[in-house]
PDB file of C-alpha atoms and ligand atoms in Angstrom:
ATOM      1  CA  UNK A   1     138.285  48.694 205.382  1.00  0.00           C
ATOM      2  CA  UNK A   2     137.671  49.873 208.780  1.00  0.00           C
ATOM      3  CA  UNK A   3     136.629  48.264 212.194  1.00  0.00           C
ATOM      4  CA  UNK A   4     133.043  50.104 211.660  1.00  0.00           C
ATOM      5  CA  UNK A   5     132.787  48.725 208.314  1.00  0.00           C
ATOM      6  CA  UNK A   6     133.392  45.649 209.257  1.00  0.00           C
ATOM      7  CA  UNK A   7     131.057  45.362 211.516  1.00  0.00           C
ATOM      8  CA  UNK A   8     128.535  46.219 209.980  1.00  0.00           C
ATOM      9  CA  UNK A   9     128.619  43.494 206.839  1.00  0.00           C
ATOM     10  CA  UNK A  10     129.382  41.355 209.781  1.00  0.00           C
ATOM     11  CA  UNK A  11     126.210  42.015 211.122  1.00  0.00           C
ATOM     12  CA  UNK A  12     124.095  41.303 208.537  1.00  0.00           C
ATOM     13  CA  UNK A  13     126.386  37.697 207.685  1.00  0.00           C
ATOM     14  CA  UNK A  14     124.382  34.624 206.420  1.00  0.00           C
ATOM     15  CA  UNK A  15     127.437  32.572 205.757  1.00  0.00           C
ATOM     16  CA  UNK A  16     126.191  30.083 207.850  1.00  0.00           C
ATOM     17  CA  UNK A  17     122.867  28.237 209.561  1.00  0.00           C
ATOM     18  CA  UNK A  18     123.615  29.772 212.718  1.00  0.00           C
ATOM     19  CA  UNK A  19     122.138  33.114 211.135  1.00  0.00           C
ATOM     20  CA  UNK A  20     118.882  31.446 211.072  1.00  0.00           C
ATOM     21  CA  UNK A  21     118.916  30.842 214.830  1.00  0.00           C
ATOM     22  CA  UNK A  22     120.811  34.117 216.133  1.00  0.00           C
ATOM     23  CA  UNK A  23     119.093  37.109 217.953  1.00  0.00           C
ATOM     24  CA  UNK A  24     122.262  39.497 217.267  1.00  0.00           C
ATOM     25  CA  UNK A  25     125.684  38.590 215.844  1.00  0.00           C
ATOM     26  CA  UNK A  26     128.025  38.925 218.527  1.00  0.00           C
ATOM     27  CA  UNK A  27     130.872  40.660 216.375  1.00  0.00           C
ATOM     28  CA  UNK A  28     133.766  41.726 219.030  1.00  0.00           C
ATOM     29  CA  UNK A  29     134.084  44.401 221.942  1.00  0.00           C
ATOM     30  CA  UNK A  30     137.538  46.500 222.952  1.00  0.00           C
ATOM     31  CA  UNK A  31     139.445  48.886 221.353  1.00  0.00           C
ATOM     32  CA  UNK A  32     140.703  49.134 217.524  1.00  0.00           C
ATOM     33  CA  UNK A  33     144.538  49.425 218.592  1.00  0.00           C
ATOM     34  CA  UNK A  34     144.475  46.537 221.394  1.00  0.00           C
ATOM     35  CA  UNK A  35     147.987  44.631 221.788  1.00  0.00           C
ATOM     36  CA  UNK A  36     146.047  42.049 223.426  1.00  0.00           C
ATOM     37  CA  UNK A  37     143.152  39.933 221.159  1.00  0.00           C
ATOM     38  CA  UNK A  38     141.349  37.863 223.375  1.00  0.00           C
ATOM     39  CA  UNK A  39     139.251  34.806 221.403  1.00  0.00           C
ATOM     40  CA  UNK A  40     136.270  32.645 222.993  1.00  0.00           C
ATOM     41  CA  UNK A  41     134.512  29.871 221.267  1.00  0.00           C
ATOM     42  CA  UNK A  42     131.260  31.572 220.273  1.00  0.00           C
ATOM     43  CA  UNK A  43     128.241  33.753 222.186  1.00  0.00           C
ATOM     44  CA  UNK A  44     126.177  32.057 224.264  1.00  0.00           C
ATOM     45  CA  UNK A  45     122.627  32.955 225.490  1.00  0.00           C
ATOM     46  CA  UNK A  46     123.143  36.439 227.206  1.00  0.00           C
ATOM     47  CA  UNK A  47     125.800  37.019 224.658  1.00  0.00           C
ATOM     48  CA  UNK A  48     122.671  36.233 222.018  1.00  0.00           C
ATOM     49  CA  UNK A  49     120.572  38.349 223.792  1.00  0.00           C
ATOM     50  CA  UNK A  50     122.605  41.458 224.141  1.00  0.00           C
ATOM     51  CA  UNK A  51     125.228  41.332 220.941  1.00  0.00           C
ATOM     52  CA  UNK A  52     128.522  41.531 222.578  1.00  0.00           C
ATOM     53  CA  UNK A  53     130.937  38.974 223.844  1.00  0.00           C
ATOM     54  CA  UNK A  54     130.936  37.585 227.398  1.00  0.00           C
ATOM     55  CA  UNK A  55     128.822  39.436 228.882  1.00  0.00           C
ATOM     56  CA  UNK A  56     127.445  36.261 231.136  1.00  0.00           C
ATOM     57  CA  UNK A  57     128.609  34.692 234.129  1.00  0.00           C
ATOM     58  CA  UNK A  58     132.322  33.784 232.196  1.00  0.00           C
ATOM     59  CA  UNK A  59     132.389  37.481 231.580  1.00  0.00           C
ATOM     60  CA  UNK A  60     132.376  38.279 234.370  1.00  0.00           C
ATOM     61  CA  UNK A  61     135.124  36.395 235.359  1.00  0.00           C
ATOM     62  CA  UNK A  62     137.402  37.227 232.643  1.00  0.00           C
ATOM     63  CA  UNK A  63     136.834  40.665 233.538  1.00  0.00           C
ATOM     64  CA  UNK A  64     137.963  40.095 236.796  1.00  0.00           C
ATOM     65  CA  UNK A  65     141.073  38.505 235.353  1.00  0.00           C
ATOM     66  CA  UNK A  66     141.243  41.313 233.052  1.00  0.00           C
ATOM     67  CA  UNK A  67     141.153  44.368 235.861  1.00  0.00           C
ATOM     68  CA  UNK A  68     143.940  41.466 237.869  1.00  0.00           C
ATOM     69  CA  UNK A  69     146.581  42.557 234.996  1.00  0.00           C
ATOM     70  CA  UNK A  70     145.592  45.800 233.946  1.00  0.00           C
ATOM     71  CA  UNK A  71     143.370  44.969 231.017  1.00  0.00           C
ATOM     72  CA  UNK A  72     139.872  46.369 230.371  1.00  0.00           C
ATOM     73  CA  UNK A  73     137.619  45.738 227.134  1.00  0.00           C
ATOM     74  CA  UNK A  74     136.914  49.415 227.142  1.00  0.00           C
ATOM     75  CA  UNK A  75     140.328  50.779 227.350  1.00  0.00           C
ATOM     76  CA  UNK A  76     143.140  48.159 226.055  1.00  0.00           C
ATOM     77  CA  UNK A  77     142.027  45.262 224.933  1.00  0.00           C
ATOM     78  CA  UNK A  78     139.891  43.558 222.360  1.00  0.00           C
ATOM     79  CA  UNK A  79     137.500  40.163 222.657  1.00  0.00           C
ATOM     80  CA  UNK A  80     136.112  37.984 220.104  1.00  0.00           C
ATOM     81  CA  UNK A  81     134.864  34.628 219.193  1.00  0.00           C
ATOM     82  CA  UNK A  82     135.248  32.277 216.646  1.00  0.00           C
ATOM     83  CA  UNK A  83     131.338  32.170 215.673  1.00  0.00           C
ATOM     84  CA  UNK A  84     129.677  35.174 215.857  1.00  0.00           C
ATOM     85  CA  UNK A  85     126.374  33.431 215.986  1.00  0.00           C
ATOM     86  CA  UNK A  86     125.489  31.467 219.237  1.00  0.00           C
ATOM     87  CA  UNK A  87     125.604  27.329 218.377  1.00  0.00           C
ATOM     88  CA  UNK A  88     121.634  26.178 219.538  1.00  0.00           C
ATOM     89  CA  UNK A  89     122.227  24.587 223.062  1.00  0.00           C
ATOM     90  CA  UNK A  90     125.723  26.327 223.160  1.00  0.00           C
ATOM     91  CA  UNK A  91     126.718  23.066 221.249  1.00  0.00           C
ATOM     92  CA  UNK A  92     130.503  23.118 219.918  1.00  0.00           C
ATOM     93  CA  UNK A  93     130.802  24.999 216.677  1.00  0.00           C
ATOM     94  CA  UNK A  94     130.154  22.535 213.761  1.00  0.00           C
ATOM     95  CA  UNK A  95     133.509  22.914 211.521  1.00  0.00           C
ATOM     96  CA  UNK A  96     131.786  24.278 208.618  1.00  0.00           C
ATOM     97  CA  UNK A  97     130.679  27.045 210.915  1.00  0.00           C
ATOM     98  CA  UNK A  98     133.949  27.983 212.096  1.00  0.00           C
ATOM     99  CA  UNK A  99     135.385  27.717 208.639  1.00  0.00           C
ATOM    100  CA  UNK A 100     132.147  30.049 207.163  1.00  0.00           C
ATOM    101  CA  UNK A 101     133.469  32.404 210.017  1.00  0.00           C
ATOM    102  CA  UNK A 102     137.024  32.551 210.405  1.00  0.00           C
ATOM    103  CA  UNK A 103     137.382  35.372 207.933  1.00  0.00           C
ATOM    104  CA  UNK A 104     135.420  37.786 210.091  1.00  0.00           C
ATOM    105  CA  UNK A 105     138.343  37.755 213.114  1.00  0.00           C
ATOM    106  CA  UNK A 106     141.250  37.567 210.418  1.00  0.00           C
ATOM    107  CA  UNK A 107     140.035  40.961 209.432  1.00  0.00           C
ATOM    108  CA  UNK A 108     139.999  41.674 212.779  1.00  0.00           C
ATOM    109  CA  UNK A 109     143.381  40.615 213.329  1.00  0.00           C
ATOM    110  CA  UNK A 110     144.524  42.374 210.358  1.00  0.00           C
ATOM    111  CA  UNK A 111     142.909  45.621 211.240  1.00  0.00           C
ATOM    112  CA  UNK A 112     144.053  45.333 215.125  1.00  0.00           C
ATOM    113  CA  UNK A 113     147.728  44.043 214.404  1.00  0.00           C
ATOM    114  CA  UNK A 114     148.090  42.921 218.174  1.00  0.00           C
ATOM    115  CA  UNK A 115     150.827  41.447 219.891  1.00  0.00           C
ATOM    116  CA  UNK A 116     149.549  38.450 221.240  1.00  0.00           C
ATOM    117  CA  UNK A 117     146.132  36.375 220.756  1.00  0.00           C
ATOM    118  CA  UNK A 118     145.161  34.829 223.581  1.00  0.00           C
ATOM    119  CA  UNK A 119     143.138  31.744 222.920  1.00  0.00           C
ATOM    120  CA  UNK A 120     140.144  31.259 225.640  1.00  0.00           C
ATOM    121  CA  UNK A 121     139.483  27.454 226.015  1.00  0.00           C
ATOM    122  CA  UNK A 122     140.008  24.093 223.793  1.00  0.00           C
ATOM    123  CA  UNK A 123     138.033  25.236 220.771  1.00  0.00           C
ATOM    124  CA  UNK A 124     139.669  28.562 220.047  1.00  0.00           C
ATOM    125  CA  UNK A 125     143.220  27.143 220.792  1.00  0.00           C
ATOM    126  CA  UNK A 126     142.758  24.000 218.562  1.00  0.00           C
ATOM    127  CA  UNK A 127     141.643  26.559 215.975  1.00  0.00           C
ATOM    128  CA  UNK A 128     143.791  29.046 216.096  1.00  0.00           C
ATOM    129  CA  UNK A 129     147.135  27.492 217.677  1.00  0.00           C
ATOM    130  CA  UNK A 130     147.188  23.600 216.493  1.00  0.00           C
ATOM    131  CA  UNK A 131     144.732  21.004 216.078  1.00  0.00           C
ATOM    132  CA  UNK A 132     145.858  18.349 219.150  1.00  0.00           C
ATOM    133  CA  UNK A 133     146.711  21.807 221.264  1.00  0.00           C
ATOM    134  CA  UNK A 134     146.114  20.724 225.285  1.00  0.00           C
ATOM    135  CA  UNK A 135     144.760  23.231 227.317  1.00  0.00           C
ATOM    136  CA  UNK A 136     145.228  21.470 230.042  1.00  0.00           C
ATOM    137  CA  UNK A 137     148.698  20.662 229.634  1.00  0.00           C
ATOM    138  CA  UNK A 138     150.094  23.660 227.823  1.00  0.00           C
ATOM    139  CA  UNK A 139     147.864  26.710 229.367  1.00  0.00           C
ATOM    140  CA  UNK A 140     150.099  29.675 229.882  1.00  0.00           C
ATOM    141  CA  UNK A 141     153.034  28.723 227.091  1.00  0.00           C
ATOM    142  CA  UNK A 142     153.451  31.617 224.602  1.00  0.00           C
ATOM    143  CA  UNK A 143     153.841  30.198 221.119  1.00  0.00           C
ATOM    144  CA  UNK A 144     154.858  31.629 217.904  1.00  0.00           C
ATOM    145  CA  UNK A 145     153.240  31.057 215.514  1.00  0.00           C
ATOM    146  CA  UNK A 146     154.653  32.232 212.132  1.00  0.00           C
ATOM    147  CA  UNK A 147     155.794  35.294 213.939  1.00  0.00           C
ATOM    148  CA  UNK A 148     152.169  36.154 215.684  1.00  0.00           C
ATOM    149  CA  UNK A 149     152.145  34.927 219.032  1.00  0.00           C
ATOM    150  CA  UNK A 150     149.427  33.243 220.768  1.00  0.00           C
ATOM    151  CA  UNK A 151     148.829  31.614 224.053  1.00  0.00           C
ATOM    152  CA  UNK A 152     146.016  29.313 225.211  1.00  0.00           C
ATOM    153  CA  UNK A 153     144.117  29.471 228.606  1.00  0.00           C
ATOM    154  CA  UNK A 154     141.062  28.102 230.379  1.00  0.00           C
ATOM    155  CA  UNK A 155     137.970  29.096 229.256  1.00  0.00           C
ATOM    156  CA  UNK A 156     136.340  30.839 232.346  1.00  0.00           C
ATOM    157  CA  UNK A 157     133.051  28.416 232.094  1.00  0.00           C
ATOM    158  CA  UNK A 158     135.696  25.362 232.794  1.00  0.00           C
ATOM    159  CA  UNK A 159     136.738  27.276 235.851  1.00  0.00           C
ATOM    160  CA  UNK A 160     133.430  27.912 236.656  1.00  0.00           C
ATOM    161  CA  UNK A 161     132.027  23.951 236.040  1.00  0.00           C
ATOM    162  CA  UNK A 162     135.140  22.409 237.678  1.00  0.00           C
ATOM    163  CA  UNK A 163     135.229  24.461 241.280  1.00  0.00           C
ATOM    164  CA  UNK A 164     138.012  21.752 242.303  1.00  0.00           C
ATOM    165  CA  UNK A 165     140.476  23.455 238.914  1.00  0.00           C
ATOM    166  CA  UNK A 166     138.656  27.114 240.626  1.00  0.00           C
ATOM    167  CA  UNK A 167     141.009  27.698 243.690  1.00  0.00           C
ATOM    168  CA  UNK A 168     144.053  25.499 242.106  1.00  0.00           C
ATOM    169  CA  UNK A 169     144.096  27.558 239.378  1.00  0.00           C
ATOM    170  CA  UNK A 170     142.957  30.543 240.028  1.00  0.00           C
ATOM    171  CA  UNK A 171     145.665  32.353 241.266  1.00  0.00           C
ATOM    172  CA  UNK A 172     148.045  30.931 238.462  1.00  0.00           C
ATOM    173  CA  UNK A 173     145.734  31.617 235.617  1.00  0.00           C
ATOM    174  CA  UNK A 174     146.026  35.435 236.967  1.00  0.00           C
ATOM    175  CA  UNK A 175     149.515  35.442 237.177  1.00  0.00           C
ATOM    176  CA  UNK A 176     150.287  33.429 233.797  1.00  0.00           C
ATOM    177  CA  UNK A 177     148.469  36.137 232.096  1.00  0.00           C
ATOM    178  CA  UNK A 178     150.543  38.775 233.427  1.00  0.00           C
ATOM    179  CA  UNK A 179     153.211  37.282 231.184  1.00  0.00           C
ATOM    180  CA  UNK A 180     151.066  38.813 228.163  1.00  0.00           C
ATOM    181  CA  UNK A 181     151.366  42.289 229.429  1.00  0.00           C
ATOM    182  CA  UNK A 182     153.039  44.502 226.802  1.00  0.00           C
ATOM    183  CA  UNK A 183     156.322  45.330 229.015  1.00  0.00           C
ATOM    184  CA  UNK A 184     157.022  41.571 229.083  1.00  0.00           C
ATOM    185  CA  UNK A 185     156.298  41.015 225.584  1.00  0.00           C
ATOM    186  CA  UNK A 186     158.944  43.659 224.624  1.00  0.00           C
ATOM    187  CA  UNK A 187     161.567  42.725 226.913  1.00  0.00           C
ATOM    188  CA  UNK A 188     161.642  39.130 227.547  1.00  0.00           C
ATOM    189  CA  UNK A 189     162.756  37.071 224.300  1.00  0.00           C
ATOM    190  CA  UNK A 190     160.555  33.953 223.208  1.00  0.00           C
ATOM    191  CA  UNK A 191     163.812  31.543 223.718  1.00  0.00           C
ATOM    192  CA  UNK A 192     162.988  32.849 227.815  1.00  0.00           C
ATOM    193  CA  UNK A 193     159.429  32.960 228.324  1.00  0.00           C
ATOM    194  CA  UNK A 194     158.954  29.693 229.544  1.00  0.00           C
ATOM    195  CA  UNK A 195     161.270  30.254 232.231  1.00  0.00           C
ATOM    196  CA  UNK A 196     159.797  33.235 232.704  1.00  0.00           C
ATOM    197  CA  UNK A 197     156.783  32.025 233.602  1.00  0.00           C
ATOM    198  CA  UNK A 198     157.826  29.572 235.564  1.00  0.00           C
ATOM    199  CA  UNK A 199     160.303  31.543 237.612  1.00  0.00           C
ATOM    200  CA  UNK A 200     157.530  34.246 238.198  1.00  0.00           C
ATOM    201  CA  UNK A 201     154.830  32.178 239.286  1.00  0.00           C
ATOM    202  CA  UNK A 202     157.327  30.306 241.876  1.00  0.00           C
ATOM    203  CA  UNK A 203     158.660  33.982 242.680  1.00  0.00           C
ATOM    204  CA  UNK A 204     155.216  35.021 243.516  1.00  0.00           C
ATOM    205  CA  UNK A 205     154.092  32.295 245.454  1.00  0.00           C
ATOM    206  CA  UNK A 206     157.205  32.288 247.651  1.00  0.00           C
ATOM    207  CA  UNK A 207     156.737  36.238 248.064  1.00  0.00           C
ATOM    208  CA  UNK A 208     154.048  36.390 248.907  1.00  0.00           C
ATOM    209  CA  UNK A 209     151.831  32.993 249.787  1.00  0.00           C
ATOM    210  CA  UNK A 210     148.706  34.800 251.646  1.00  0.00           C
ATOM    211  CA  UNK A 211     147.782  36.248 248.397  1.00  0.00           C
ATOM    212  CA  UNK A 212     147.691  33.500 246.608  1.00  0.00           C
ATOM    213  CA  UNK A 213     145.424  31.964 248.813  1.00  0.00           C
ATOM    214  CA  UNK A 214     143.407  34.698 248.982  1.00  0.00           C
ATOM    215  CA  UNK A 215     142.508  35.086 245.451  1.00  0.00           C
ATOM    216  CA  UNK A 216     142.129  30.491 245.180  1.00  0.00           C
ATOM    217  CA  UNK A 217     139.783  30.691 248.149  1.00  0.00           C
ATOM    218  CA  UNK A 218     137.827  34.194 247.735  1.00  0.00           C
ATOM    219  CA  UNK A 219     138.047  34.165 243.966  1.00  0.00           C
ATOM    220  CA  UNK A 220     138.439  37.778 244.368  1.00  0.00           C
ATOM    221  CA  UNK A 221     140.956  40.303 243.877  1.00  0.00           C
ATOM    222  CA  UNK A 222     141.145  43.455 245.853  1.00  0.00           C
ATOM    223  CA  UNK A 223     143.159  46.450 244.539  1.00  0.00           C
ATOM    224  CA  UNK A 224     145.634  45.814 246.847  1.00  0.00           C
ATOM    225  CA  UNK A 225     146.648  42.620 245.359  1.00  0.00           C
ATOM    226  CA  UNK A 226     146.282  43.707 241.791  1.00  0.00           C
ATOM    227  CA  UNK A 227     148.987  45.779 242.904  1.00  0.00           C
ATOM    228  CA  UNK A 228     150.835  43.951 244.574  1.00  0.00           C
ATOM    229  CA  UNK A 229     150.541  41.461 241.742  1.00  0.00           C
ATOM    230  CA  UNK A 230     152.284  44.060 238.968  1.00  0.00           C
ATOM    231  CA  UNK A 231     155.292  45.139 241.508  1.00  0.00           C
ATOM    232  CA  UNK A 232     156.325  41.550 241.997  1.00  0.00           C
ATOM    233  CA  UNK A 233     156.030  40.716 238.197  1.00  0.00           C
ATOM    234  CA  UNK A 234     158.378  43.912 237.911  1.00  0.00           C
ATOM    235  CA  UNK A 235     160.646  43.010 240.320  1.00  0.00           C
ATOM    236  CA  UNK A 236     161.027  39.460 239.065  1.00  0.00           C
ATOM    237  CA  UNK A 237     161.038  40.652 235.248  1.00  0.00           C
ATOM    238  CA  UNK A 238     164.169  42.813 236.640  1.00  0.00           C
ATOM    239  CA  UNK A 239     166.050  40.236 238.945  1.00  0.00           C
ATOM    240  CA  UNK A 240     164.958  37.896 235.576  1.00  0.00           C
ATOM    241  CA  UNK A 241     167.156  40.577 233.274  1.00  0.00           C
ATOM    242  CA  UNK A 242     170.045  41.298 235.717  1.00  0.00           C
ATOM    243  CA  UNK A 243     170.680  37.200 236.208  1.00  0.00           C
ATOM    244  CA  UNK A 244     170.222  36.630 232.110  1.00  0.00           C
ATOM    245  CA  UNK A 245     172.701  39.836 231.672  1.00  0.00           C
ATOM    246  CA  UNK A 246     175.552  38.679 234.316  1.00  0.00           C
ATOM    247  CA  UNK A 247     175.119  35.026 232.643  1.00  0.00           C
ATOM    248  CA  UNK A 248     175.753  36.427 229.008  1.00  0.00           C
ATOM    249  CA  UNK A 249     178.760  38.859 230.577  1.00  0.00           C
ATOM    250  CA  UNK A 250     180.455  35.751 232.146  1.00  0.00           C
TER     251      UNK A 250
HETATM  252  N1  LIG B 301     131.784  31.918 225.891  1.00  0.00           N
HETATM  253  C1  LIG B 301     132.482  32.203 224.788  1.00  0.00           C
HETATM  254  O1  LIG B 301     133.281  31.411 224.318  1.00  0.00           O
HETATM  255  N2  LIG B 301     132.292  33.398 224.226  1.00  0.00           N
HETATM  256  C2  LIG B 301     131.455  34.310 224.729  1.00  0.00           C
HETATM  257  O2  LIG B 301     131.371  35.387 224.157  1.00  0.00           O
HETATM  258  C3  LIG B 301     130.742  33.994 225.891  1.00  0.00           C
HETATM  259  C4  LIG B 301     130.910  32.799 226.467  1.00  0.00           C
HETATM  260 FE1  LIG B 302     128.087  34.594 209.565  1.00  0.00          FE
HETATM  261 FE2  LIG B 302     129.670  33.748 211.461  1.00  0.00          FE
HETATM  262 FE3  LIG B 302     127.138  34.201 212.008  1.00  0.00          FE
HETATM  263 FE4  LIG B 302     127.804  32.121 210.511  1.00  0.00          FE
HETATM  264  S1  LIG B 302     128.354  32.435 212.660  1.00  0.00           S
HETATM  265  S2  LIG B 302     126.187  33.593 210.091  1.00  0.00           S
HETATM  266  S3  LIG B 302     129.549  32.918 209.386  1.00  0.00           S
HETATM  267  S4  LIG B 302     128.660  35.713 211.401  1.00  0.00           S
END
């Protein structure tokens, strides 16, 4: 079966009650070979209205995330949900609806094979990582998960409802998701990446401290500090290597 296939008995899915309220099934936007699967909790009204996923005011900011690290849903990456039908209200998604719709993103997973899922938000991390899983207190951590590796992060609404988390986290939550990028992936081992993380986002806020604050207070990122964003994670993945090397050759 193929992504086009897919979608389209997706789109015509009455698993569940939510088909009875929809306007479009929301199935999934990016590209078929993505290495990174990005999964929300389900559409909400624009998402409804239009039939693709985060396309609203969170979209927006997760694209700008997305352009921060070199990730766009047109080029290199791929975004989901776990319902494909938008709750009424934008409730949570009853269990039985998640359940009805799981199978539509592990096909997705199957068909996209990618390298890490990461999970947007408390409902898509305590259904895809683990149950109890705190977003709160373990945003950022890369976990393995039977050999697929996942890694849960704010939703983008939370950022948006809790301006006080905005400028705290902001420039964190762009960094942390650096750590996803493919050359990390392949050449920092699990054992290391929470030191990884760690050690880059203290390496870039002692580099360079303006830019952090510019991204917390503007909640914007200029090219410039995109850039400037991938040459420090390069520079620290490489100082990261050389110290891990000399340790192992002592
Ligand atoms: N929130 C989600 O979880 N998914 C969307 O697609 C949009 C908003
Ligand atoms: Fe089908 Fe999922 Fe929509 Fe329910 S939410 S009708 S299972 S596509």
């Amino acid at each position: 079966m193929d992504m086009d296939t897919l979608k389209a008995e997706c789109l015509a899915c009455t698993r569940c009650e939510l088909c009875t309220t929809r306007t479009n099934v929301v199935f999934g936007q990016g590209v078929p070979d993505a290495e990174v699967l990005f999964v929300g909790e389900g559409p909400g009204q624009s998402e409804d209205e239009q039939g693709l996923p985060f396309v609203g005011r969170s979209g927006q900011l997760l694209d700008k995330y997305l352009f921060a690290i070199d990730l766009d849903r047109e080029k290199n990456c791929y975004i989901a949900n776990i319902v494909k039908c938008r709750p009424p209200q934008n409730r949570d998604p009853l269990p039985a609806e998640s359940e009805a719709c799981m199978p539509w993103l592990r096909e997705q997973f199957r068909l996209i094979q990618p390298k890490i899922v990461v999970c947007l938000g408390r409902v898509a991390a305590q259904r895809m990582i683990r149950q109890d899983f705190s977003v709160t207190r373990e945003h950022g951590q890369i976990i393995n998960k039977g050999g697929i590796l996942f890694m849960g992060t704010f939703h983008p609404a939370a950022l948006l409802r809790q301006p006080q988390n905005h400028p705290y986290q902001q420039h964190q939550q762009v960094i942390l998701l650096v750590a996803a990028l493919d050359h990390v992936m392949q050449t920092v081992p699990l054992a290391r990446m929470d030191d990884f993380r760690t050690g880059l986002l203290t390496y870039i806020e002692t580099q360079d401290q303006a830019l952090c604050r510019r991204i917390d207070e503007s909640g914007q990122l200029s090219d410039e500090d995109r850039e400037t964003i991938l040459k420090l994670s390069r520079e620290f993945l490489t100082r990261f290597q050389t110290e891990a090397a000399e340790k192992s050759g002592e």
